[in-house]
Coordinates of C-alpha atoms in Angstrom, one line a residue:
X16 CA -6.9 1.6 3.1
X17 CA -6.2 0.2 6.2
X18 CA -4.8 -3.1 4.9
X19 CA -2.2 -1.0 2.5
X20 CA -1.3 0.4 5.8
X21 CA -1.1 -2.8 7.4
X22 CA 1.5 -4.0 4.4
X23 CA 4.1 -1.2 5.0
X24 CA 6.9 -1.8 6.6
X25 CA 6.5 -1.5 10.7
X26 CA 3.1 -1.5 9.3
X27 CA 3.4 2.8 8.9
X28 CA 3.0 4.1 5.6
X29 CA 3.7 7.5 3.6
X30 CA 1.5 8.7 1.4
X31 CA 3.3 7.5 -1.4
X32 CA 3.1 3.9 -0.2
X33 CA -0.7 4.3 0.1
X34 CA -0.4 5.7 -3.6
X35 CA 2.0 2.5 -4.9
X36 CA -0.2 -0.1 -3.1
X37 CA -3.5 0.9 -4.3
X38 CA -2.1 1.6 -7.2
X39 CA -1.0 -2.3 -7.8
X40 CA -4.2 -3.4 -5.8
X41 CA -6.4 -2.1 -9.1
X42 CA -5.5 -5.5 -10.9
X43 CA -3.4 -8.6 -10.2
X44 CA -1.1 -7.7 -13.5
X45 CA -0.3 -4.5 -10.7
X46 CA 0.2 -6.3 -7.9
X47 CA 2.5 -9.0 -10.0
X48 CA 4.3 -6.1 -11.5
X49 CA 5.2 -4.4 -8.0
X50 CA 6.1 -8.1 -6.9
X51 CA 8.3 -8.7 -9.3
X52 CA 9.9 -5.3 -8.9
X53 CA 10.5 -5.3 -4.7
X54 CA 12.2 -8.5 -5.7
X55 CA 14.9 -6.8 -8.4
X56 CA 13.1 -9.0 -11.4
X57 CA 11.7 -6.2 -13.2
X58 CA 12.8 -2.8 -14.5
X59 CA 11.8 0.4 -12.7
X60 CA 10.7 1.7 -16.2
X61 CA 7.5 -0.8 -16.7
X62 CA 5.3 -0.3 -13.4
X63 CA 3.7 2.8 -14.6
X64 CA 2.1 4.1 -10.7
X65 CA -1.2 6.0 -11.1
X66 CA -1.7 8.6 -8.4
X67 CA -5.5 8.2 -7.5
X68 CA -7.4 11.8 -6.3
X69 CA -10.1 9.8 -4.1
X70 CA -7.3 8.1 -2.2
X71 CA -6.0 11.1 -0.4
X72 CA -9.7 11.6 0.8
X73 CA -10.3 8.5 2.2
X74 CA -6.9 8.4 4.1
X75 CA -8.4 11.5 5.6
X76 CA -11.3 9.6 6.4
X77 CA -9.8 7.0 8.1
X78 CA -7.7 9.6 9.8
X79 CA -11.6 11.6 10.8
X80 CA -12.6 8.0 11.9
X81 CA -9.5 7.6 14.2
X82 CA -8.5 4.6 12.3
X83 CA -5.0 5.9 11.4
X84 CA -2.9 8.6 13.4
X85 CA -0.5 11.1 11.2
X86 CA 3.1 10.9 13.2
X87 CA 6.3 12.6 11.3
X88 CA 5.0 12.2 8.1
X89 CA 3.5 8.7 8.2
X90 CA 0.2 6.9 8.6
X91 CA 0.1 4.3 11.3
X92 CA -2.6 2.1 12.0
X93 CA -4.1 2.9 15.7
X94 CA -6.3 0.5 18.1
X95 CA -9.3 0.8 16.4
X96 CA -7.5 0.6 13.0
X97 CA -5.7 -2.8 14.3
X98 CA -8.9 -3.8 15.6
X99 CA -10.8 -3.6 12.6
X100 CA -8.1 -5.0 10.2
X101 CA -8.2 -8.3 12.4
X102 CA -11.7 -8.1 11.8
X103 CA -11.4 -8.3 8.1
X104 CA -9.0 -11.0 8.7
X105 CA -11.4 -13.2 10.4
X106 CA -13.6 -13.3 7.0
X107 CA -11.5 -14.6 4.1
X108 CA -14.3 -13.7 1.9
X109 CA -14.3 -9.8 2.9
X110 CA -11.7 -7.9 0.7
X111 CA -10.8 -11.4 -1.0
X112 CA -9.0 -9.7 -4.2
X113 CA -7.1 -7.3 -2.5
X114 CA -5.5 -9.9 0.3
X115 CA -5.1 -12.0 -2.7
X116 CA -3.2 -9.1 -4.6
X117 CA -1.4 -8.6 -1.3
X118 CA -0.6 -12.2 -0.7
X119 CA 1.2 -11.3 -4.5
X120 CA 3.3 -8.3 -4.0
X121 CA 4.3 -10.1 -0.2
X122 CA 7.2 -8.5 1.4
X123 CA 6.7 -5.3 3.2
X124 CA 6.3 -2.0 1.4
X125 CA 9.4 0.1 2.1
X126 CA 9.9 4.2 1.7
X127 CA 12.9 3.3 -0.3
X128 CA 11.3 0.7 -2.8
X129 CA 8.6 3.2 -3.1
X130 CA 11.0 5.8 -3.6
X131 CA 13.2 3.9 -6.3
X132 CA 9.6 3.4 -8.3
X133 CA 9.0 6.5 -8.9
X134 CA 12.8 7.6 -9.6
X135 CA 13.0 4.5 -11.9
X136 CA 15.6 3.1 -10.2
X137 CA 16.5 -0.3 -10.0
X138 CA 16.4 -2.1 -6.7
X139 CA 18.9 -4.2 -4.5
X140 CA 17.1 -7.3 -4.6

């Protein structure tokens, strides 16, 4: 949760993001796909985004924990949420497939990409 955060753009995310990103985190064909998409290479109409229930629980969770803060709509990753992500960082074997899948989808997750997905629109690579 808190690295999808990390991988948003000013690293503050909408629940939508969170939605995309763990969406394309379930497998590396997901995380190429969304690649190849935020860089204009591939239609709108082939990423097929899954919404996943559990996912709005655990962003509450982290929210409970005081991980993330809520502010105008977004999810932003606090002290203890920054704190905790460098953590993970210092162990390359802790969340391995999901930095990897990161790694693969690389620039920042915008509202606007994210937005375009799920209009099926194309986007200005």
């Amino acid at each position: 949760m808190l690295l999808l955060v990390r991988a948003c753009r000013a690293q503050a995310a909408s629940l939508q993001q969170l939605h995309v990103l763990n969406w394309a985190l379930r497998s590396t064909r997901g995380a190429e796909q969304l690649g190849l998409f935020l860089a204009g290479e591939l239609a709108a109409e082939q990423p097929a985004v899954r919404y996943e229930p559990a996912l709005d629980r655990a962003v509450a969770l982290a929210g409970g924990l005081e991980l993330l803060t809520f502010d105008r709509k977004l999810w932003r990753l606090n002290d203890a949420g920054r704190a905790l992500v460098a953590h993970l960082d210092e162990d390359p074997s802790l969340l391995s497939d999901e930095k990897q899948r990161l790694a693969i989808i690389g620039t920042p997750l915008t509202q606007a990409a994210v937005s375009g997905l799920l209009r099926r629109e194309p986007t200005a690579a």
